[in-house]
Rosetta silent file (secondary structure, phi, psi, omega in degrees, C-alpha in Angstrom):
SEQUENCE: MSQDELKQQVALAALKYIKPLLQPDAIIGVGTGSTANFFIDALAELKHDFKGTVASSDATAERLRGHGIEVFDLNEVSQLAVYVDGADEANRKLELIKGGGAALTREKIVASVAKMFVCIADESKAVETLGAFPLPVEVIPMARSSVARAIVALGGNPVYRVGVVTDNGNILLDVHGLSITNAKEMEAKLNNIVGVVTNGLFAQRAADVLLLATLEGVKTLTVINTSAGSGEFY
SCORE:     score description
SCORE:     0.000 S_00000001
   1 L     0.000  129.695 -178.303  -15.795    2.222  -17.220 S_00000001
   2 L   -75.772  166.064  179.176  -13.094   -0.482  -17.026 S_00000001
   3 H   -63.508  -38.088  177.602  -11.007   -1.166  -13.926 S_00000001
   4 H   -64.049  -36.788  177.908   -7.940    0.282  -15.655 S_00000001
   5 H   -67.227  -37.579  175.822   -9.886    3.451  -16.420 S_00000001
   6 H   -64.666  -41.651  179.093  -10.889    3.700  -12.764 S_00000001
   7 H   -63.211  -42.320  178.069   -7.262    3.235  -11.724 S_00000001
   8 H   -64.726  -40.280  179.091   -6.123    5.952  -14.102 S_00000001
   9 H   -59.980  -45.849 -177.597   -8.879    8.238  -12.832 S_00000001
  10 H   -73.655  -29.826  176.191   -7.817    7.846   -9.207 S_00000001
  11 H   -63.555  -43.108  178.160   -4.135    8.221  -10.089 S_00000001
  12 H   -66.560  -36.890  177.155   -4.842   11.596  -11.659 S_00000001
  13 H   -64.906  -37.429  178.091   -6.926   12.561   -8.634 S_00000001
  14 H   -64.724  -40.977  179.068   -4.002   11.649   -6.367 S_00000001
  15 H   -61.102  -43.363  177.792   -1.658   13.833   -8.369 S_00000001
  16 H   -64.541  -39.123 -177.434   -4.041   16.771   -7.981 S_00000001
  17 H   -65.033  -41.657 -175.364   -4.452   16.025   -4.262 S_00000001
  18 H   -91.192   -4.667 -175.020   -0.714   16.026   -3.476 S_00000001
  19 H   -52.502  -39.961  178.107    0.276   18.838   -5.850 S_00000001
  20 H   -62.651  -18.770 -179.632    0.447   21.438   -3.037 S_00000001
  21 H   -87.923   -8.335 -175.157    3.051   19.219   -1.326 S_00000001
  22 L   -84.377   72.641  177.255    5.363   19.110   -4.337 S_00000001
  23 L   -87.513  162.581 -176.906    7.848   21.724   -3.170 S_00000001
  24 L   -56.616  -27.719 -179.564   11.399   21.984   -4.593 S_00000001
  25 L  -101.076    6.839 -174.376   12.868   20.168   -1.565 S_00000001
  26 L   -80.612  138.881  171.797   10.106   17.564   -1.228 S_00000001
  27 E  -119.285  131.189 -176.565   10.728   13.844   -1.497 S_00000001
  28 E  -117.505  148.513  176.143    7.721   11.594   -1.917 S_00000001
  29 E   -90.928  141.898 -177.819    7.248    7.884   -1.411 S_00000001
  30 E  -128.666  132.540 -176.009    5.787    5.838   -4.228 S_00000001
  31 L   -83.584 -164.810 -173.188    4.159    2.434   -3.913 S_00000001
  32 L  -129.537  143.029  176.179    4.021   -0.670   -6.054 S_00000001
  33 L   126.936  178.255 -173.502    1.371   -2.196   -8.278 S_00000001
  34 H   -65.818  -40.203  178.892   -0.866   -1.433  -11.219 S_00000001
  35 H   -69.143  -41.200  176.611   -2.605    1.573   -9.651 S_00000001
  36 H   -61.250  -34.521  179.125    0.711    2.982   -8.451 S_00000001
  37 H   -63.682  -39.763  175.668    2.061    2.599  -11.991 S_00000001
  38 H   -62.017  -38.414  178.464   -0.684    4.870  -13.324 S_00000001
  39 H   -65.313  -42.981  179.295    0.296    7.385  -10.640 S_00000001
  40 H   -59.640  -44.510 -179.104    3.975    7.189  -11.609 S_00000001
  41 H   -62.740  -37.535  177.770    3.151    7.848  -15.250 S_00000001
  42 H   -72.517  -36.938 -178.387    1.087   10.890  -14.266 S_00000001
  43 H   -61.328  -28.245 -178.159    3.725   12.100  -11.813 S_00000001
  44 H   -56.596  -30.062 -179.101    6.257   12.372  -14.634 S_00000001
  45 H   -67.221  -21.182 -177.496    4.521   15.528  -15.851 S_00000001
  46 H  -113.757   19.580 -171.665    5.438   17.277  -12.589 S_00000001
  47 L   -63.166  -18.285  179.386    8.920   15.821  -12.082 S_00000001
  48 L   -90.145   -0.346 -176.850   10.552   19.259  -12.053 S_00000001
  49 L   -92.574   -8.858 -178.057    8.331   20.479   -9.204 S_00000001
  50 L  -143.373  169.248 -171.777    9.894   18.325   -6.465 S_00000001
  51 L   -75.204  -44.965 -177.501   13.281   16.907   -5.478 S_00000001
  52 E   171.838 -163.951 -173.039   12.726   13.181   -5.925 S_00000001
  53 E  -136.114  164.977  164.308   11.215    9.955   -4.667 S_00000001
  54 E  -120.670  130.205 -176.203   11.745    6.874   -2.551 S_00000001
  55 E   -98.475  146.183 -179.786   10.517    3.669   -4.181 S_00000001
  56 L   -91.816    0.342  178.112    8.889    0.752   -2.372 S_00000001
  57 L  -160.648  163.560  176.490   10.228   -1.844   -4.811 S_00000001
  58 H   -63.763  -37.004 -179.554   12.844   -2.393   -7.481 S_00000001
  59 H   -64.736  -41.553  178.014   10.110   -2.381  -10.134 S_00000001
  60 H   -65.452  -42.332  178.795    8.830    1.008   -8.964 S_00000001
  61 H   -59.547  -42.083 -179.888   12.344    2.441   -8.890 S_00000001
  62 H   -64.331  -41.345 -178.990   12.914    1.281  -12.450 S_00000001
  63 H   -67.726  -41.691  178.203    9.660    2.841  -13.662 S_00000001
  64 H   -61.156  -47.873 -179.602   10.401    6.135  -11.895 S_00000001
  65 H   -63.892  -32.454  177.210   13.906    6.329  -13.358 S_00000001
  66 H   -62.338  -24.927  176.393   12.476    5.511  -16.761 S_00000001
  67 L   -93.436    3.851 -179.294   10.529    8.757  -16.503 S_00000001
  68 L    78.885   20.683  179.098   13.628   10.681  -15.438 S_00000001
  69 L   -96.059  128.174 -177.191   12.486   10.968  -11.806 S_00000001
  70 L   -70.052  139.264  179.558   15.285   10.761   -9.240 S_00000001
  71 E  -118.124  124.001  179.296   15.080    7.891   -6.758 S_00000001
  72 L  -101.110  150.458  168.419   16.736    8.179   -3.349 S_00000001
  73 L   -72.523  139.056 -177.577   17.709    5.445   -0.916 S_00000001
  74 H   -61.259  -27.134  178.883   15.517    5.764    2.162 S_00000001
  75 H   -66.391  -14.253  178.455   18.648    5.868    4.336 S_00000001
  76 H   -92.099   -2.551 -170.534   19.412    9.245    2.749 S_00000001
  77 L  -124.155  133.944  179.602   16.026   10.667    3.735 S_00000001
  78 L   -89.901  -31.105 -178.520   14.725   11.651    7.181 S_00000001
  79 L  -158.261  147.956  177.551   11.080   12.179    6.244 S_00000001
  80 E  -107.035  140.743  179.221    8.773   11.980    3.239 S_00000001
  81 L   -64.884  -37.223 -177.678    6.204   14.647    2.444 S_00000001
  82 E  -162.543  152.377  173.237    3.696   12.024    1.350 S_00000001
  83 E  -122.304  129.261 -179.047    3.442    8.351    0.411 S_00000001
  84 E  -119.363  125.568 -177.814    1.097    7.298   -2.399 S_00000001
  85 E  -158.051  162.654  177.509    0.217    3.648   -2.897 S_00000001
  86 L   -89.532 -169.357  178.615   -2.624    1.300   -3.744 S_00000001
  87 L  -155.737  156.433  174.602   -4.265   -1.439   -1.688 S_00000001
  88 L   -90.421  -28.597  172.679   -5.820   -4.857   -2.106 S_00000001
  89 E  -150.956  151.155  175.058   -8.510   -4.086    0.481 S_00000001
  90 E  -143.398  135.010  178.173   -9.518   -1.055    2.573 S_00000001
  91 L  -105.092 -173.765 -176.148  -12.027   -0.838    5.416 S_00000001
  92 L   -64.875  -26.988  178.947  -13.879    2.068    7.022 S_00000001
  93 L   -83.597    3.003 -175.043  -10.967    2.816    9.362 S_00000001
  94 L    63.790   24.033  167.639   -8.699    3.078    6.281 S_00000001
  95 L   -77.875  144.987 -169.850   -6.896   -0.027    7.501 S_00000001
  96 E  -126.578  156.714  157.853   -5.542   -1.915    4.527 S_00000001
  97 E  -109.769  128.174  178.473   -4.436   -5.257    3.204 S_00000001
  98 L  -133.946  165.264  176.293   -1.454   -4.862    0.896 S_00000001
  99 L   119.346    2.797  175.959    1.134   -7.173   -0.593 S_00000001
 100 L   -59.711  -27.861  177.917   -0.506   -8.671   -3.639 S_00000001
 101 L   -93.960    8.261  173.252    2.477   -7.367   -5.564 S_00000001
 102 L    72.783   16.988 -177.986    4.945   -8.865   -3.031 S_00000001
 103 L  -111.200   21.099 -170.230    6.341   -5.484   -1.894 S_00000001
 104 H   -58.986  -38.404 -176.590    4.615   -5.267    1.493 S_00000001
 105 H   -66.747  -49.376  179.620    7.714   -4.954    3.676 S_00000001
 106 H   -67.620  -34.154  176.283    9.273   -2.081    1.789 S_00000001
 107 H   -62.135  -42.253 -178.799    5.854   -0.463    1.394 S_00000001
 108 H   -67.568  -37.972  178.343    5.356   -0.593    5.154 S_00000001
 109 H   -64.727  -47.610 -178.561    8.806    0.860    5.797 S_00000001
 110 H   -63.733  -42.719  179.000    8.298    3.736    3.369 S_00000001
 111 H   -60.683  -31.819 -174.933    4.830    4.483    4.751 S_00000001
 112 H   -67.928  -21.196 -177.833    6.241    4.632    8.277 S_00000001
 113 L  -108.206   10.141 -179.945    8.380    7.707    7.523 S_00000001
 114 E   -94.560  138.891  175.532    5.782    9.653    5.535 S_00000001
 115 L   -63.417  -36.028 -178.020    3.936   12.629    6.990 S_00000001
 116 L  -138.500  138.890  176.828    0.845   11.575    5.032 S_00000001
 117 E  -113.911  112.741  177.998   -0.232    8.267    3.501 S_00000001
 118 E  -104.506  114.518  178.237   -2.577    8.644    0.540 S_00000001
 119 E   -94.945  136.084  179.567   -4.077    5.344   -0.582 S_00000001
 120 E  -121.620  131.369 -175.809   -5.482    5.120   -4.105 S_00000001
 121 E  -159.213  163.736  171.478   -7.880    2.373   -5.150 S_00000001
 122 E   -95.347  164.834 -170.261  -10.973    1.557   -7.150 S_00000001
 123 H   -61.950  -18.007  178.444  -14.273    0.839   -5.421 S_00000001
 124 H   -67.096  -17.405 -178.241  -13.843   -2.946   -5.683 S_00000001
 125 H   -87.225   -9.375 -178.461  -11.194   -2.692   -2.925 S_00000001
 126 E   -82.565  125.418 -176.807  -13.582   -1.178   -0.341 S_00000001
 127 L  -135.819  157.802  174.073  -14.819   -3.756    2.184 S_00000001
 128 L   -77.368  -41.464 -177.828  -16.611   -3.852    5.507 S_00000001
 129 L  -130.692  128.441  179.105  -14.285   -6.534    6.948 S_00000001
 130 E   -70.316  148.507  171.753  -10.732   -7.251    5.841 S_00000001
 131 L   130.047  -15.457  175.637   -9.695  -10.777    4.905 S_00000001
 132 L   -64.205  -38.139  172.434  -11.502  -11.858    1.761 S_00000001
 133 L   -78.594  127.600 -178.343   -8.283  -11.009   -0.072 S_00000001
 134 L   -56.676  129.391 -175.672   -5.638  -13.496    1.157 S_00000001
 135 E   -79.151  116.575  179.172   -3.343  -11.716    3.621 S_00000001
 136 E   -74.012  140.403  175.273    0.309  -11.792    2.495 S_00000001
 137 E  -131.007  122.415  177.908    2.975  -12.567    5.096 S_00000001
 138 E   -87.240  131.876 -169.583    6.672  -12.206    4.260 S_00000001
 139 E  -133.478  140.861  169.946    8.718  -14.966    5.857 S_00000001
 140 L   -61.696  130.488 -171.560   12.387  -15.919    6.218 S_00000001
 141 H   -52.174  -41.919 -176.288   12.670  -19.016    3.961 S_00000001
 142 H   -68.463  -15.072 -177.184   13.924  -21.447    6.625 S_00000001
 143 H   -99.634    8.607 -173.392   10.929  -20.581    8.833 S_00000001
 144 H   -54.005  -49.596 -175.935    8.218  -21.288    6.245 S_00000001
 145 H   -70.566  -41.801 -178.622    6.824  -24.428    7.891 S_00000001
 146 H   -67.803  -38.712  177.258    7.054  -23.216   11.492 S_00000001
 147 H   -65.871  -42.070  179.495    5.402  -19.922   10.611 S_00000001
 148 H   -59.184  -41.507  179.245    2.667  -21.741    8.693 S_00000001
 149 H   -64.186  -39.183  179.069    1.878  -23.894   11.746 S_00000001
 150 H   -66.567  -36.444  178.678    1.640  -20.788   13.935 S_00000001
 151 H   -68.034  -39.358  176.329   -0.714  -19.136   11.441 S_00000001
 152 H   -59.757  -38.592  179.178   -2.954  -22.212   11.415 S_00000001
 153 H   -64.634  -23.537  177.482   -3.140  -21.914   15.218 S_00000001
 154 L   -88.202   -1.657  176.705   -4.477  -18.367   14.721 S_00000001
 155 L   100.655    6.415 -179.308   -7.238  -19.679   12.470 S_00000001
 156 L   -99.463  163.678  176.587   -5.709  -18.946    9.078 S_00000001
 157 E  -117.327   94.967 -176.105   -4.975  -21.172    6.097 S_00000001
 158 E   -79.812  134.411  178.311   -1.496  -20.242    4.799 S_00000001
 159 E  -123.412  125.136  179.190   -0.646  -21.009    1.174 S_00000001
 160 E   -67.281  127.054  178.062    2.919  -20.760   -0.097 S_00000001
 161 L   -83.251   92.967 -171.103    3.152  -18.370   -3.063 S_00000001
 162 L   -63.549  135.231  173.663    5.205  -20.654   -5.284 S_00000001
 163 L    81.090    3.256 -179.013    7.952  -19.127   -7.390 S_00000001
 164 L  -107.797  126.489  174.084    7.799  -15.678   -5.785 S_00000001
 165 L  -122.997  130.122 -178.313   10.821  -14.187   -4.028 S_00000001
 166 L   -71.884  169.102  176.142   10.558  -10.698   -2.568 S_00000001
 167 L   -61.992  -16.899  179.079   13.081   -7.934   -3.231 S_00000001
 168 L   -93.421    1.026  178.561   14.439   -8.816    0.228 S_00000001
 169 L    84.059   17.733 -178.147   15.104  -12.443   -0.744 S_00000001
 170 L  -108.920  177.748 -179.522   12.243  -13.890    1.292 S_00000001
 171 E  -111.315  169.431 -179.256    9.126  -15.955    0.527 S_00000001
 172 E  -122.655  138.634  166.823    5.425  -15.218    0.925 S_00000001
 173 E  -111.278  127.809  175.889    2.590  -17.063    2.601 S_00000001
 174 E   -99.175  120.286 -172.318   -0.898  -15.922    1.574 S_00000001
 175 E   -96.637  114.866  178.534   -3.308  -16.457    4.453 S_00000001
 176 E   -95.613  162.672  169.440   -6.844  -17.451    3.473 S_00000001
 177 L    82.536   11.907  179.242   -9.920  -17.820    5.642 S_00000001
 178 L   -96.158  142.218  168.844   -9.487  -14.817    7.942 S_00000001
 179 L  -120.221  101.293 -165.079  -12.239  -12.390    8.898 S_00000001
 180 E   -94.599   97.666 -179.495  -10.220   -9.579   10.436 S_00000001
 181 L   -91.754  -21.882  176.035  -12.363   -7.561   12.829 S_00000001
 182 L  -126.318   87.351 -172.025   -9.426   -6.265   14.897 S_00000001
 183 H   -67.394  -38.055  179.856   -6.730   -5.483   12.357 S_00000001
 184 H   -62.964  -42.602  179.551   -4.251   -3.910   14.784 S_00000001
 185 H   -65.097  -44.914  179.584   -4.361   -6.954   17.038 S_00000001
 186 H   -65.125  -39.821  177.673   -3.964   -9.390   14.142 S_00000001
 187 H   -57.714  -45.316 -179.156   -1.103   -7.350   12.683 S_00000001
 188 H   -66.646  -42.770 -179.279    0.751   -7.534   15.999 S_00000001
 189 H   -61.265  -45.131 -179.376    0.088  -11.256   16.507 S_00000001
 190 H   -66.250  -41.174 -178.690    1.399  -12.156   13.064 S_00000001
 191 H   -68.906  -20.101  179.059    4.455   -9.942   13.392 S_00000001
 192 L   -83.616   -5.931  176.546    5.298  -11.599   16.716 S_00000001
 193 L   -74.371  126.053 -179.108    5.686  -15.017   15.083 S_00000001
 194 L   -62.496  128.017 -178.583    9.384  -15.849   14.911 S_00000001
 195 L   104.620  -15.059  176.010   10.478  -15.912   11.274 S_00000001
 196 E   -82.460  130.166  174.248    7.905  -13.384   10.055 S_00000001
 197 E   -79.856  -55.439  169.897    9.424  -10.259    8.530 S_00000001
 198 E  -167.259  172.668  177.417    6.083   -8.471    8.401 S_00000001
 199 E  -122.800  169.428 -171.241    2.538   -8.967    7.185 S_00000001
 200 L   -83.983   11.144  173.786    0.324   -7.072    4.770 S_00000001
 201 E   -81.468  123.596  174.736   -1.981   -5.491    7.338 S_00000001
 202 E  -108.847   80.567 -178.252   -1.566   -1.724    7.414 S_00000001
 203 L  -117.406  -42.978  173.589   -3.474   -1.007   10.615 S_00000001
 204 L   -59.783  -38.220  173.651   -0.836    0.312   13.014 S_00000001
 205 L  -123.910   82.928  178.875   -0.050    2.750   10.216 S_00000001
 206 L   -79.259  174.604  176.145   -3.297    3.011    8.288 S_00000001
 207 L   -70.855  149.303  173.401   -3.913    5.408    5.416 S_00000001
 208 L   -86.534  -32.247 -178.396   -4.662    9.032    6.241 S_00000001
 209 E  -140.412  138.364  173.056   -6.688    9.507    3.077 S_00000001
 210 E  -117.843  117.143  172.964   -8.360    7.056    0.721 S_00000001
 211 E   -96.297  115.607 -171.136   -9.065    8.229   -2.809 S_00000001
 212 E  -116.086  116.547  179.731  -11.629    5.786   -4.124 S_00000001
 213 E   -80.121  126.026  177.563  -12.498    5.651   -7.818 S_00000001
 214 E  -129.718  171.368  177.918  -16.173    4.952   -8.489 S_00000001
 215 L   -66.507  -17.332  178.427  -18.444    5.173  -11.509 S_00000001
 216 L   -96.031    4.548 -178.390  -19.699    8.457  -10.027 S_00000001
 217 E   118.532 -177.249 -178.223  -16.191    9.906   -9.730 S_00000001
 218 E   -90.660  125.877  175.999  -13.381    9.842   -7.165 S_00000001
 219 E   -95.960  138.951  175.866  -14.393   10.032   -3.502 S_00000001
 220 E  -103.177  113.994 -172.661  -12.001   11.502   -0.942 S_00000001
 221 E  -119.397  139.173  171.599  -12.379    9.568    2.298 S_00000001
 222 L  -126.779  173.598  179.514  -10.878    9.972    5.755 S_00000001
 223 L   -61.814  -35.858 -179.020  -11.577    8.135    9.001 S_00000001
 224 L   -63.709  -49.442 -175.020  -13.835   11.005   10.085 S_00000001
 225 L   -84.814    2.549  173.531  -16.079   10.967    7.033 S_00000001
 226 L  -113.513   15.572  179.528  -16.232    7.156    6.911 S_00000001
 227 L   -64.301  158.291 -175.070  -17.300    6.723   10.524 S_00000001
 228 L   -55.485  131.458  176.171  -20.203    4.385   11.244 S_00000001
 229 L    89.283   -5.136 -177.572  -23.494    5.780   10.087 S_00000001
 230 L   -73.791  -27.862 -179.528  -22.078    8.537    7.914 S_00000001
 231 L    72.273   16.948 -175.386  -23.195    6.819    4.738 S_00000001
 232 L  -107.227    1.285 -177.491  -20.164    8.202    2.894 S_00000001
 233 L   -97.655  115.745 -178.376  -18.118    5.033    2.475 S_00000001
 234 L    34.284    0.000    0.000  -18.501    3.503   -1.003 S_00000001
């Protein structure tokens, strides 16, 4: 089974998982990236079952509207029934690294107002320790060098993602060389650097559920059933 087939499989599983939440007044958050795109395409079949969506990026909003799904500004919405998005890495605590698609700030904002965060990924994204995937950090452009020096002091190797500008008009530094054993602490340290908008660690607001596509089918994982020694994580 190819990676795209795994992504499609987990997208369909996510649609089935959230279907009970798709009430006529429900608004759902939708993430960004290739796995999220499979979810959007599947979601189109149920577009008359719920009120609309909030998108985490301009690209996601465009894809949703292309399917005839209404997209609301988050300022018009007090709470989301659920947020569905992919990840670049996920650990046993369902803490994530996100931002490979450069939408980390808006993804983090949308996730923060959702009652439930459902992460969808294929088994290649499941890791014991976060950090093999370079951690994205969104930075105000004038602070690029000063932020990079501060990241080096924390033990990371920041690399400027050349030619990429976020939907917010900022730049990205991808931090290599980290082995993140305390994700909440690292998330806070990075966010406290002056000039950082946010970073791609989703630990303060981790996923509530991880749907993980494997060759044996889609596993539904929570922090409880992925606790140490359970033997249920990938």
